[in-house]
PDB file of C-alpha atoms and ligand atoms in Angstrom:
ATOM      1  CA  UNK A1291      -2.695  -2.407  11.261  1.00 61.00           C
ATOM      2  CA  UNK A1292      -0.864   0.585   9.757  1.00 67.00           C
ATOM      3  CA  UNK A1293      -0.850   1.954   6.106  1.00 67.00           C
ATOM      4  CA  UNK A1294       2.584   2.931   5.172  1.00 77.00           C
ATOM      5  CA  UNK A1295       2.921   5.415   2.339  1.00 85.00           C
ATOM      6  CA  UNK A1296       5.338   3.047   0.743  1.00 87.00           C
ATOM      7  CA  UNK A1297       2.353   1.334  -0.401  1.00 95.00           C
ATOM      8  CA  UNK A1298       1.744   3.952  -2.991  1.00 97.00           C
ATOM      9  CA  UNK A1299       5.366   3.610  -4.142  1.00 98.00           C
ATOM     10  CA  UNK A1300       5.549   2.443  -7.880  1.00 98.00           C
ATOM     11  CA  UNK A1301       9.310   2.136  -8.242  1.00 98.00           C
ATOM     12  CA  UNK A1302      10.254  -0.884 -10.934  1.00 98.00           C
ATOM     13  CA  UNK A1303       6.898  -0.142 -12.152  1.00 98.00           C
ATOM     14  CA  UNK A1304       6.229   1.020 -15.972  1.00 98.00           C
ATOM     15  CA  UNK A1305       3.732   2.789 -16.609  1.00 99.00           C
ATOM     16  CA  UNK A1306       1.792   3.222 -20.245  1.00 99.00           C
ATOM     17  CA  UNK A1307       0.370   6.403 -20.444  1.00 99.00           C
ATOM     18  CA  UNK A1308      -2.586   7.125 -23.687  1.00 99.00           C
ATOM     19  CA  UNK A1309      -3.146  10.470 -24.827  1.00 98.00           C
ATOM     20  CA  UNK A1310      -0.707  11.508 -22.178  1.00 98.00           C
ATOM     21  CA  UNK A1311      -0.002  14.818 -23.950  1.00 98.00           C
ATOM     22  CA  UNK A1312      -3.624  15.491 -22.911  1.00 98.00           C
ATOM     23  CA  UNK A1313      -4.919  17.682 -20.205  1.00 98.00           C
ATOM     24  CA  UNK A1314      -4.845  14.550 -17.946  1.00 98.00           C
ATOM     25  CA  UNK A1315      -3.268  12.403 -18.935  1.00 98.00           C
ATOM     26  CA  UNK A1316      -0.185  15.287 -18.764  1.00 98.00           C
ATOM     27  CA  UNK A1317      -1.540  15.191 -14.954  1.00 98.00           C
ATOM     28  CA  UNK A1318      -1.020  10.965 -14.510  1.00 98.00           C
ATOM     29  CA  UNK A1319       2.272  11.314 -15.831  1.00 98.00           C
ATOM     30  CA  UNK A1320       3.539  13.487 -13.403  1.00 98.00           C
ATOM     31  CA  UNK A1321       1.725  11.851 -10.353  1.00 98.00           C
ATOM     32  CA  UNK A1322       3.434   8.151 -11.949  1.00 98.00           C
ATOM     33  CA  UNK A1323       6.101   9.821 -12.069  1.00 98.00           C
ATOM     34  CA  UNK A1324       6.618  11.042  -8.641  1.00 98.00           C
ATOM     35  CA  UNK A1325       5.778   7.544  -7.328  1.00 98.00           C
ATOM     36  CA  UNK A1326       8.905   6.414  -9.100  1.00 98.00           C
ATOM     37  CA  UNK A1327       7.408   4.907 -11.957  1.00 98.00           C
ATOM     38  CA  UNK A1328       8.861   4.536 -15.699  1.00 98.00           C
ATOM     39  CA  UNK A1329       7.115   5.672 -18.128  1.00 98.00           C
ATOM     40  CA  UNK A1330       5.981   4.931 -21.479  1.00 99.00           C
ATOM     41  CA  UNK A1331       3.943   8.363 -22.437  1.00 99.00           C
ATOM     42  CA  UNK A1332       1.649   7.929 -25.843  1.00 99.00           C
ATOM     43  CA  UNK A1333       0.539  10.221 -28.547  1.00 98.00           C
ATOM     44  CA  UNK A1334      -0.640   9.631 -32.099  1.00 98.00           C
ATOM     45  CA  UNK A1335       2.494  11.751 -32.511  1.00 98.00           C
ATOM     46  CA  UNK A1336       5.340  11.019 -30.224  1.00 98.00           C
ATOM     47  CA  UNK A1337       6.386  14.166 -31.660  1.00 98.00           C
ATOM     48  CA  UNK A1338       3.835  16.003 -30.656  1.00 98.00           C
ATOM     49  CA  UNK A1339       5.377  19.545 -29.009  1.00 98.00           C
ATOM     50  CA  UNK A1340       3.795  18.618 -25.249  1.00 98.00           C
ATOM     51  CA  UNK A1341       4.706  15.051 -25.548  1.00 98.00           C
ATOM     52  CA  UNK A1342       8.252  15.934 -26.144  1.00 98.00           C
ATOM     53  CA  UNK A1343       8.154  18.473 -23.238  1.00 98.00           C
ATOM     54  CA  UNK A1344       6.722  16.399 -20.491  1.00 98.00           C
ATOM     55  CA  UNK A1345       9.257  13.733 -21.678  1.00 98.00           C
ATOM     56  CA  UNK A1346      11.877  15.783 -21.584  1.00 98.00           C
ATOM     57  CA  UNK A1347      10.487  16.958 -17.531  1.00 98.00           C
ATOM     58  CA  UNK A1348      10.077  13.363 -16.587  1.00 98.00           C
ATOM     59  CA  UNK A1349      13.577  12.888 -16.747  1.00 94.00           C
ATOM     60  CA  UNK A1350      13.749   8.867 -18.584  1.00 94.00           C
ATOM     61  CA  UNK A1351      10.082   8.522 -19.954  1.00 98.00           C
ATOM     62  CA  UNK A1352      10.220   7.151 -23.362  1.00 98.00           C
ATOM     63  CA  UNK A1353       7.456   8.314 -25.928  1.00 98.00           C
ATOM     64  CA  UNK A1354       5.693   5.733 -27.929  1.00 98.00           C
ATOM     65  CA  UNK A1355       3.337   6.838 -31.188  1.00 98.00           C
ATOM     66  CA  UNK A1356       0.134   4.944 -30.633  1.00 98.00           C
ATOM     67  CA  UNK A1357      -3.200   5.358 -32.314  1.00 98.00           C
ATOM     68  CA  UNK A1358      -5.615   3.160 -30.409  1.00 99.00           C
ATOM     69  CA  UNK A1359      -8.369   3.288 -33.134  1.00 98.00           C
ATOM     70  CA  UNK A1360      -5.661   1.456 -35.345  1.00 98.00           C
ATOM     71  CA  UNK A1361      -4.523  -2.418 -35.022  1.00 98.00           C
ATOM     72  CA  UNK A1362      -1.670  -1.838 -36.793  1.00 98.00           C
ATOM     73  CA  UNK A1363      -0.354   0.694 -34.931  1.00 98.00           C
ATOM     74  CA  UNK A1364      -1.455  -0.739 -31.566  1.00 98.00           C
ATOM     75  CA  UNK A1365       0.814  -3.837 -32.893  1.00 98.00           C
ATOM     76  CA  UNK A1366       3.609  -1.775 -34.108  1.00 98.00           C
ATOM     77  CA  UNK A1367       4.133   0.121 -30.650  1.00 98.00           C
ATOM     78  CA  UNK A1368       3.423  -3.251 -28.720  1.00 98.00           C
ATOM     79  CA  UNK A1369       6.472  -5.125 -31.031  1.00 98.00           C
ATOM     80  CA  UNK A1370       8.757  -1.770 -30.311  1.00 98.00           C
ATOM     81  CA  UNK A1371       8.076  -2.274 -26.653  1.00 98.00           C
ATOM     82  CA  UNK A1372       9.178  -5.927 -26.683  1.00 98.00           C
ATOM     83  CA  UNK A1373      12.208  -5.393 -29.124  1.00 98.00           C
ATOM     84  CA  UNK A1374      13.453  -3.025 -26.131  1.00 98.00           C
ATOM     85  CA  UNK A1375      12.402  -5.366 -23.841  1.00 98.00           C
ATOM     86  CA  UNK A1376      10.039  -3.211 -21.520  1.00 98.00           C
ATOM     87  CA  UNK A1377       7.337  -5.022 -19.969  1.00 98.00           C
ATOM     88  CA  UNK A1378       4.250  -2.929 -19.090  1.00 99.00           C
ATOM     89  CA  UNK A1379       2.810  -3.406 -15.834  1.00 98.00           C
ATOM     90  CA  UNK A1380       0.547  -0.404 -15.445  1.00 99.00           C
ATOM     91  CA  UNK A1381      -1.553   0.993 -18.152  1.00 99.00           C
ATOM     92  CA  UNK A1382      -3.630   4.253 -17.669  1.00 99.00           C
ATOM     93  CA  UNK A1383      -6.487   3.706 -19.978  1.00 99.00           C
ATOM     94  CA  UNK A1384      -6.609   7.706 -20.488  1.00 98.00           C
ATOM     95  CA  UNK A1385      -7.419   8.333 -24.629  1.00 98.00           C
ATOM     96  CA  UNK A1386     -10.672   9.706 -25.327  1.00 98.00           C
ATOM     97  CA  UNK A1387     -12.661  12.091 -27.560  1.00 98.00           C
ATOM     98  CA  UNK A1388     -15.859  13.503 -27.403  1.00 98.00           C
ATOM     99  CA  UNK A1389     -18.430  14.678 -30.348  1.00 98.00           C
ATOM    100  CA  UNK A1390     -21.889  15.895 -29.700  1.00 96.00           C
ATOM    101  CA  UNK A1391     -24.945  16.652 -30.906  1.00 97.00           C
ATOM    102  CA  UNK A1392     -28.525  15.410 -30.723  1.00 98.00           C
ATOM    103  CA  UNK A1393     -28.662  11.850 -31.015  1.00 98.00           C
ATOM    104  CA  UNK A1394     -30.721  11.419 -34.566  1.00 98.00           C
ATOM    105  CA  UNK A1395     -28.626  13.823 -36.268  1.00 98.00           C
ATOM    106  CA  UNK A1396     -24.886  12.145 -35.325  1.00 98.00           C
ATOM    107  CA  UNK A1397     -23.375  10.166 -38.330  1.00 98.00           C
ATOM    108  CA  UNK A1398     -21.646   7.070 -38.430  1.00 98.00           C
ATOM    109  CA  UNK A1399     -17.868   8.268 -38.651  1.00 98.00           C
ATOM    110  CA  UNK A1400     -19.066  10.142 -35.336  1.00 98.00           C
ATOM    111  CA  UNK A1401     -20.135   6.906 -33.589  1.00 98.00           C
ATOM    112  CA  UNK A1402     -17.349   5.528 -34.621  1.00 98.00           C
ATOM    113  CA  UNK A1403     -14.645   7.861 -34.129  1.00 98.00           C
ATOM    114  CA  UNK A1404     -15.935   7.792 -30.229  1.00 98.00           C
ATOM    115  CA  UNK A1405     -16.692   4.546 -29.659  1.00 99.00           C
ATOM    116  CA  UNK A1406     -13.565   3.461 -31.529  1.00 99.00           C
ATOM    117  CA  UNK A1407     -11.451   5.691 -29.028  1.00 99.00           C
ATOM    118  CA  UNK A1408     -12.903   5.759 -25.556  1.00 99.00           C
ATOM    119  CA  UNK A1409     -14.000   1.596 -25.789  1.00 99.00           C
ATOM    120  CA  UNK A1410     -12.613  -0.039 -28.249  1.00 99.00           C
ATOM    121  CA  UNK A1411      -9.467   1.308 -28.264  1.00 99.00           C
ATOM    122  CA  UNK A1412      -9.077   1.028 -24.583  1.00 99.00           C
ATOM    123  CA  UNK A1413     -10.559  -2.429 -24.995  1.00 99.00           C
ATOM    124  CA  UNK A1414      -7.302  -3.351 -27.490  1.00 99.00           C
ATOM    125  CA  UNK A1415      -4.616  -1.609 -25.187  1.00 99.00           C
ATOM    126  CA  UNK A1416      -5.565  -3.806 -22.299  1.00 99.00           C
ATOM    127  CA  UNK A1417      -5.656  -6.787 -24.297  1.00 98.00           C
ATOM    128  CA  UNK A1418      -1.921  -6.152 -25.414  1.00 99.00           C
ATOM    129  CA  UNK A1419      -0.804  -5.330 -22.073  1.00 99.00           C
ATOM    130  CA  UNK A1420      -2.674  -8.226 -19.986  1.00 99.00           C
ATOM    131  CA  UNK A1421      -1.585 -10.853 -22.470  1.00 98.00           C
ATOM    132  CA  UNK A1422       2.289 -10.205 -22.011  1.00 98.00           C
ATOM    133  CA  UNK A1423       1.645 -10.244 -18.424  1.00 99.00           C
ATOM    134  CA  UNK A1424      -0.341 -13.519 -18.548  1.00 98.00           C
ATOM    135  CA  UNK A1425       2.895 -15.057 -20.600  1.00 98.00           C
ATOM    136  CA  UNK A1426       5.585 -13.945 -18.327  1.00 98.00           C
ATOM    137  CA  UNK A1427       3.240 -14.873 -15.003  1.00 98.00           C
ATOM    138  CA  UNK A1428       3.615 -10.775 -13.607  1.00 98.00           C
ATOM    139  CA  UNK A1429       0.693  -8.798 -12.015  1.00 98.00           C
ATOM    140  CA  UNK A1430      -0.186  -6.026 -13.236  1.00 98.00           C
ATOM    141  CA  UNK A1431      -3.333  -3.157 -13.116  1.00 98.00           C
ATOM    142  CA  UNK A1432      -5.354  -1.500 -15.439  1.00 99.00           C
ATOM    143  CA  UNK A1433      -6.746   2.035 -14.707  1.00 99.00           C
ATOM    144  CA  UNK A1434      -9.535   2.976 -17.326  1.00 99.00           C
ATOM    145  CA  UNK A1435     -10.764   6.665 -17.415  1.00 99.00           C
ATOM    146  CA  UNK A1436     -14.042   6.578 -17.546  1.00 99.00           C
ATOM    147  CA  UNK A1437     -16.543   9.561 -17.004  1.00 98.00           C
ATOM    148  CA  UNK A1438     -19.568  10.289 -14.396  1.00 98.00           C
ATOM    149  CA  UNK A1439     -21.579  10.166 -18.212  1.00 97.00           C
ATOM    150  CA  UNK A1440     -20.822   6.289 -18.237  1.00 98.00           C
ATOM    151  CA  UNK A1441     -23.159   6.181 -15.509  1.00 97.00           C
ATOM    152  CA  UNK A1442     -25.436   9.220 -15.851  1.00 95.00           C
ATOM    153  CA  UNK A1443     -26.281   9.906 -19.801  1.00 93.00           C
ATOM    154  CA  UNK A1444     -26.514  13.989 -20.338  1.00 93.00           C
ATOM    155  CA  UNK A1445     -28.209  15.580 -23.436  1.00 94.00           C
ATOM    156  CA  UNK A1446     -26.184  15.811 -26.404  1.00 95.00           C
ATOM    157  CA  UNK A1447     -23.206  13.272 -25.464  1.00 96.00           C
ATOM    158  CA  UNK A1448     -24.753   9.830 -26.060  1.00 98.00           C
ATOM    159  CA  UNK A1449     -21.922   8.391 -28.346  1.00 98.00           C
ATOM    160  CA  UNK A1450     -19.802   9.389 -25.146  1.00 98.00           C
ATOM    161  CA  UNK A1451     -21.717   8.305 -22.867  1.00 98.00           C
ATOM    162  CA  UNK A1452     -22.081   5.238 -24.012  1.00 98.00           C
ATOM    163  CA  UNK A1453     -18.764   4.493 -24.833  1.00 98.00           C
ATOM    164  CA  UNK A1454     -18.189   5.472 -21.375  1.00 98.00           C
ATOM    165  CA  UNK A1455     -20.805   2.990 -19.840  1.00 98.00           C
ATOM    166  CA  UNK A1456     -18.657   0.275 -21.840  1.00 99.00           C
ATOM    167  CA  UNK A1457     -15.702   1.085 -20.272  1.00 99.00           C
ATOM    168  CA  UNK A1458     -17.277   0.398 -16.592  1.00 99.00           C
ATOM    169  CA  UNK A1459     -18.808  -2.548 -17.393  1.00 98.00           C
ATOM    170  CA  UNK A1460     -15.383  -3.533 -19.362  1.00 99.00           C
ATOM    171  CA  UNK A1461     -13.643  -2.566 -16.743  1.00 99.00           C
ATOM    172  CA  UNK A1462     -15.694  -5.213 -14.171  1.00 98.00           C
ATOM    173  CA  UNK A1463     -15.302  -7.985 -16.948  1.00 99.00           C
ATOM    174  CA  UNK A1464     -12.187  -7.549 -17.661  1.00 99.00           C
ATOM    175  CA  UNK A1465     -11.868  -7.819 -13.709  1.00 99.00           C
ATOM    176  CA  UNK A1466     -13.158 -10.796 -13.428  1.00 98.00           C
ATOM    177  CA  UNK A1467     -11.184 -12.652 -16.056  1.00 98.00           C
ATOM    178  CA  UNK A1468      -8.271 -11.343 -14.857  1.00 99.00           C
ATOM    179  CA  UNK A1469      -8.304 -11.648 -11.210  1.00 98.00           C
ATOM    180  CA  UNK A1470      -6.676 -15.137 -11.372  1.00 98.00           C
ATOM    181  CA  UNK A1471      -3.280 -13.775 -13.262  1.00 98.00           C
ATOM    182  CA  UNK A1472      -3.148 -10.877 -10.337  1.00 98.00           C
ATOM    183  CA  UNK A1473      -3.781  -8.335 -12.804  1.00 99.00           C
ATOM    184  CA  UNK A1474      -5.995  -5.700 -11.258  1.00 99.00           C
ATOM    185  CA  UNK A1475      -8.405  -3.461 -13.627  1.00 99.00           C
ATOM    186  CA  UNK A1476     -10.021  -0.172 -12.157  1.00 99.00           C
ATOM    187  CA  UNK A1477     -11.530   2.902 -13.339  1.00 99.00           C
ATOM    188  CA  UNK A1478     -11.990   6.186 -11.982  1.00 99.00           C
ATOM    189  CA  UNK A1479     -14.995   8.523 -13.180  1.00 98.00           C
ATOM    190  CA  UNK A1480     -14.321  12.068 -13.419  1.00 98.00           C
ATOM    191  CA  UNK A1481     -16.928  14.614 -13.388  1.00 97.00           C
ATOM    192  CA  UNK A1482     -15.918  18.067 -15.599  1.00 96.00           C
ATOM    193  CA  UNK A1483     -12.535  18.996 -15.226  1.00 97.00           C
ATOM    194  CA  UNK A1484     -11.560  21.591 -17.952  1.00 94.00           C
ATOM    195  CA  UNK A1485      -9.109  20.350 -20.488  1.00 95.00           C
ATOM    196  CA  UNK A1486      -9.358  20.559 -24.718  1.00 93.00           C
ATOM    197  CA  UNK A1487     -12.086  17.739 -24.868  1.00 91.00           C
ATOM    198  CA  UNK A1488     -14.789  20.121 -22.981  1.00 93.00           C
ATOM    199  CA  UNK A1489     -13.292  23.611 -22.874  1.00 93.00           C
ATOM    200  CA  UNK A1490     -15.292  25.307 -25.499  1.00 93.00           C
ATOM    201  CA  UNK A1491     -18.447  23.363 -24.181  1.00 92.00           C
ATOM    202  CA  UNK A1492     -17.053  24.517 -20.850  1.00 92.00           C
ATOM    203  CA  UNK A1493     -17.498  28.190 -21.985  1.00 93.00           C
ATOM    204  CA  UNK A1494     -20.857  28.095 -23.461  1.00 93.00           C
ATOM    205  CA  UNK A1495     -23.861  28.797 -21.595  1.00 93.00           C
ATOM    206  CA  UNK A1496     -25.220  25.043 -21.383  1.00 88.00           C
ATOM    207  CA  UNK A1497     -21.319  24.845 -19.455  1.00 90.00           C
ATOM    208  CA  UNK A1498     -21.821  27.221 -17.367  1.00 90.00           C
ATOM    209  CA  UNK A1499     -25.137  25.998 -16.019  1.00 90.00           C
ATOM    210  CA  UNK A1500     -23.674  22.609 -15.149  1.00 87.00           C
ATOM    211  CA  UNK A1501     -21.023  23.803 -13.253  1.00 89.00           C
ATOM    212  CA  UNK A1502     -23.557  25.401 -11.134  1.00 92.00           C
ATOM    213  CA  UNK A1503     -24.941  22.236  -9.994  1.00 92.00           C
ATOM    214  CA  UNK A1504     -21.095  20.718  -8.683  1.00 95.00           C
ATOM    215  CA  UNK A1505     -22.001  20.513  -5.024  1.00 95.00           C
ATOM    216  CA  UNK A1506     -18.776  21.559  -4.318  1.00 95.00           C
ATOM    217  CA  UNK A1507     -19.196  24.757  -6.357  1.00 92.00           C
ATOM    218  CA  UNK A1508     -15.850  24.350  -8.387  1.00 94.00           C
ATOM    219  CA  UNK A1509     -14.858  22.707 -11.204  1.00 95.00           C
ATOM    220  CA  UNK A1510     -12.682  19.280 -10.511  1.00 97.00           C
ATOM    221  CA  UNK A1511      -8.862  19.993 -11.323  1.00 97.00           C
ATOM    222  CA  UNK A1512      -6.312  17.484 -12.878  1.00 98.00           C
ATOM    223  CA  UNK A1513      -4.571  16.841  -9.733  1.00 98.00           C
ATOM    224  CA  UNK A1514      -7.844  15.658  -7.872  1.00 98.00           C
ATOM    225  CA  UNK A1515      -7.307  12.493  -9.465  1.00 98.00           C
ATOM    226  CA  UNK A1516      -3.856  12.184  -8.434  1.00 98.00           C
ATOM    227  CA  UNK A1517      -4.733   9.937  -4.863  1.00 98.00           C
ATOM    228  CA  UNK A1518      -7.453   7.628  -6.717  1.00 98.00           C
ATOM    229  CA  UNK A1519      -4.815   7.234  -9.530  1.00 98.00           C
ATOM    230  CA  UNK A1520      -2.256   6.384  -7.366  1.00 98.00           C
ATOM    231  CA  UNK A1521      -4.206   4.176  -4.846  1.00 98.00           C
ATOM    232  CA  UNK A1522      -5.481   1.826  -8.150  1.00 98.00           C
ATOM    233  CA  UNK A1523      -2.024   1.670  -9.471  1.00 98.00           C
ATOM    234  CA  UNK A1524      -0.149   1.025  -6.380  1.00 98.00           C
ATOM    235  CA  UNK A1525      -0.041  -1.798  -4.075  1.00 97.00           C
ATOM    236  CA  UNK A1526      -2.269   0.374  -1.644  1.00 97.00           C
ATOM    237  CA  UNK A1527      -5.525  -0.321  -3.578  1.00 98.00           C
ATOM    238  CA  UNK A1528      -3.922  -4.184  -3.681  1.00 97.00           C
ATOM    239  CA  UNK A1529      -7.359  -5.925  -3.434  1.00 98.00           C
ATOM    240  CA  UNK A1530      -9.688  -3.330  -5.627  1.00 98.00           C
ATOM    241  CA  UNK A1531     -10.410  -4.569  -8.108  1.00 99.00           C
ATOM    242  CA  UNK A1532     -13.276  -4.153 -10.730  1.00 99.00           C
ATOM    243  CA  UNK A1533     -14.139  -0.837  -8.766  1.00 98.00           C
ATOM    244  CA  UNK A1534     -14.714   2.426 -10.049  1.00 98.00           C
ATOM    245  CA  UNK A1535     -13.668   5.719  -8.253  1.00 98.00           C
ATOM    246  CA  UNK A1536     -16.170   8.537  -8.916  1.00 98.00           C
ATOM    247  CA  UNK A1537     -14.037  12.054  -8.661  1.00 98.00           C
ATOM    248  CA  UNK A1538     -16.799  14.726  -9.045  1.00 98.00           C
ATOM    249  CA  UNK A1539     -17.334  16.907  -6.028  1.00 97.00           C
ATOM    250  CA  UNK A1540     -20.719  15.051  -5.739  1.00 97.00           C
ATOM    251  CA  UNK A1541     -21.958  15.875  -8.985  1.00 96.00           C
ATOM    252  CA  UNK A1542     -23.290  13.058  -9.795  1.00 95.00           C
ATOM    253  CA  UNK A1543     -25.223  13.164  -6.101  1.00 94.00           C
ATOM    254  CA  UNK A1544     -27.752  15.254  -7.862  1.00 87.00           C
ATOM    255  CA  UNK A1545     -31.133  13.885  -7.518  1.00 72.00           C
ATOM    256  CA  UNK A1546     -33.435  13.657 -10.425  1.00 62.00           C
TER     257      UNK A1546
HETATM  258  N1  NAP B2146     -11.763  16.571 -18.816  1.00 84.22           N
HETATM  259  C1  NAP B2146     -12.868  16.062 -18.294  1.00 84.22           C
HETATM  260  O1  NAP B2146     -13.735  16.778 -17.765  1.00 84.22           O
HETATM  261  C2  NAP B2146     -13.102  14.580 -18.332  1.00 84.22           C
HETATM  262  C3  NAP B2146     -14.152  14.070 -17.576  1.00 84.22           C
HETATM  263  C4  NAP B2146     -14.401  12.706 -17.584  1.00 84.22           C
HETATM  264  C5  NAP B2146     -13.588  11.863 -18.320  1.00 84.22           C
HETATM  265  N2  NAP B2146     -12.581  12.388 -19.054  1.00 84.22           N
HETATM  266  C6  NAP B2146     -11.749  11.453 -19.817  1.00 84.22           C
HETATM  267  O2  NAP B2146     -10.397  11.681 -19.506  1.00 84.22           O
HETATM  268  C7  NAP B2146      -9.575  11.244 -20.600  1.00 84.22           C
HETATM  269  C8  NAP B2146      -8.562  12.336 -20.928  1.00 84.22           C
HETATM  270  O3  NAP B2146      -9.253  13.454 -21.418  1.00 84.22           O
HETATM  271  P1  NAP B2146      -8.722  14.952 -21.282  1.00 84.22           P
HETATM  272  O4  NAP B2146      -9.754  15.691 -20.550  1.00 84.22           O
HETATM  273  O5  NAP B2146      -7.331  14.970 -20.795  1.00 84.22           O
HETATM  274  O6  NAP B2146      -8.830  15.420 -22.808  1.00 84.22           O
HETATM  275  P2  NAP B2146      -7.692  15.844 -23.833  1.00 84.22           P
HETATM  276  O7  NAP B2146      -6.847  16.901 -23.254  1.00 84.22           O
HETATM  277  O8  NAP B2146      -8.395  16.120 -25.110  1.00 84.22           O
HETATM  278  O9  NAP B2146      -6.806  14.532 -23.953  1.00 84.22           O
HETATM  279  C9  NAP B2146      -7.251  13.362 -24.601  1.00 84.22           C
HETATM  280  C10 NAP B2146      -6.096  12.795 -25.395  1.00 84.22           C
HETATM  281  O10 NAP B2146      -6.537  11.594 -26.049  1.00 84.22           O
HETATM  282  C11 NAP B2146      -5.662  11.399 -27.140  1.00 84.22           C
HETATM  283  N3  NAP B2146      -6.329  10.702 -28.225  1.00 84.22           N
HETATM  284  C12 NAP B2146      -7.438  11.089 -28.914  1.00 84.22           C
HETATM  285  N4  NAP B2146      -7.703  10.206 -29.884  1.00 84.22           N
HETATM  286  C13 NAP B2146      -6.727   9.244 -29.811  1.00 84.22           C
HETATM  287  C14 NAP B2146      -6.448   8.077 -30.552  1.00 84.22           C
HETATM  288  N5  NAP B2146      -7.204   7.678 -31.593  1.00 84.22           N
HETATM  289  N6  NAP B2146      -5.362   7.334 -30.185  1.00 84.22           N
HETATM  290  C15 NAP B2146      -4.599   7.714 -29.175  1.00 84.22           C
HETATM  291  N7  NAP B2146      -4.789   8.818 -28.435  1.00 84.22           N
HETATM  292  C16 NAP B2146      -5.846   9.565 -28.768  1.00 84.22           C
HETATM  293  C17 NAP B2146      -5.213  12.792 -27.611  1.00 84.22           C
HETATM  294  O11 NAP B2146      -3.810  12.740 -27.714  1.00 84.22           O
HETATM  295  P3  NAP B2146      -3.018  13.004 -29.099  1.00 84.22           P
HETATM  296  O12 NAP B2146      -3.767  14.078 -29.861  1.00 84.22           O
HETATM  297  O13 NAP B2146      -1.692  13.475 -28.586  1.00 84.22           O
HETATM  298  O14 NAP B2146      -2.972  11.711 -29.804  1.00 84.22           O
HETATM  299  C18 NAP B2146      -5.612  13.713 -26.480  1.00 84.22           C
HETATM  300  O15 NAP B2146      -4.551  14.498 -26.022  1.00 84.22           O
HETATM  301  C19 NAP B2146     -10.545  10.925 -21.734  1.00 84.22           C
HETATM  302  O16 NAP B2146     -10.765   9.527 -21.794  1.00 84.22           O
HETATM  303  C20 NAP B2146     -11.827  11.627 -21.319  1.00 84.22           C
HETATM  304  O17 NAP B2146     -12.978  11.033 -21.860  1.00 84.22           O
HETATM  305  C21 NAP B2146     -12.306  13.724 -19.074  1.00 84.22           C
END
């Protein structure tokens, strides 16, 4: 049998894009992009200076204001979507924040600012998207970003963390309930790739001394996650589904 690279092809696609003025999600857009995807790139502010630039590079990507911590305006960008008739058929899971500090000293609006972005917010999107698929009988595929700290908690980050160990198992759940209607839900788990969520952390000394434990002995970069991104979305990666895609230069290889 032979893989053709038309496989990865995502014309007639569209794409939904959260927090894709980010440091990655900037990154996703252009690799959709390139595989001939639309794209539907989300901010809390469409008008948010990157947003408007990356739209304005992806020549016919149309920005949408979403904040997924909010119903209402999860609703309100899901009703502009259908007044203009797009259908999305590929949503990249991508929003996310990060607070921390030591566990017994976090307070609530921290817990749930996090947990309200990175898994219940993700949570909501895929609901929005999957039941407009299941009405007009289309496939479809989910790609949640998850984090190596979903799987292996680190010091300080346990609101992350365990947001991010809700969006695995979500991920697999959602996977099997949605397996029947074709639509396909993945996630890929990045180790440290240096973007605004991490960079001061990045920079500090506790930073430093995890990067010095990346196998690899470099810091991941944005465009490593182009192929796994593109082989969940696309017809390639046609019968993954409920899998997660660790990107981390074996980081996460470390024994105990
Ligand atoms: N960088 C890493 O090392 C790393 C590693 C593992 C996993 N991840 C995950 O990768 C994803 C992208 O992170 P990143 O590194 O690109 O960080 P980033 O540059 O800070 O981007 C995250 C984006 O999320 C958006 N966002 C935050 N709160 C939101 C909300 N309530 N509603 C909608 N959007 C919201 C922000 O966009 P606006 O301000 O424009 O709304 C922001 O640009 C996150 O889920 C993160 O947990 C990152």
């Amino acid at each position: 049998m032979t893989v053709s690279t038309e496989s990865f092809d995502l014309s007639g696609r569209v794409a939904l894009i959260t927090g894709a003025a980010g440091g990655l999600g900037q990154s996703f857009a252009r690799t959709l992009h390139q595989a001939g995807a639309s794209l539907v790139l989300c901010s809390r502010d469409a008008d948010r200076s990157e947003l408007v630039g990356l739209a304005n590079e992806l020549d016919g990507s149309h920005r949408l204001s979403v904040d997924v911590t909010s119903s209402d305006s999860i609703q309100a960008a899901f009703s502009q979507l259908d007044d203009l008739g797009v259908v999305i058929d590929l949503l990249i899971n991508n929003a996310g924040i990060a607070i921390s500090g030591e566990a017994h000293r976090l307070d609530d609006a921290a817990w749930d600012a996090v947990v309200g972005t990175n898994l219940s917010g993700a949570w909501a999107m895929a609901q929005q998207v999957a039941n407009r698929l299941i009405d007009k009988q289309m496939d479809g595929s989910i790609v949640n970003v998850a984090s190596i700290l979903g799987s292996q908690p680190s010091k300080g980050t346990a609101p992350y963390s365990i947001s991010k160990a809700g969006v695995l198992q979500m991920t697999r759940s959602l996977a099997l309930e949605w397996a029947r209607y074709n639509i396909r839900v993945n996630s890929i788990s990045p180790g440290y790739i240096e973007t605004d969520i991490n960079r001061e952390f990045l920079q500090s000394d506790g930073g430093a001394a995890q990067l010095k434990k990346i196998p690899t002995r470099r810091i991941g970069l944005a465009e490593d996650l182009s192929g796994p991104l593109l082989l969940l979305a696309s017809s390639a990666g046609k019968h993954m589904t409920g899998s997660n895609i660790v990107v981390d230069g074996g980081h996460s290889c470390l024994s105990l």
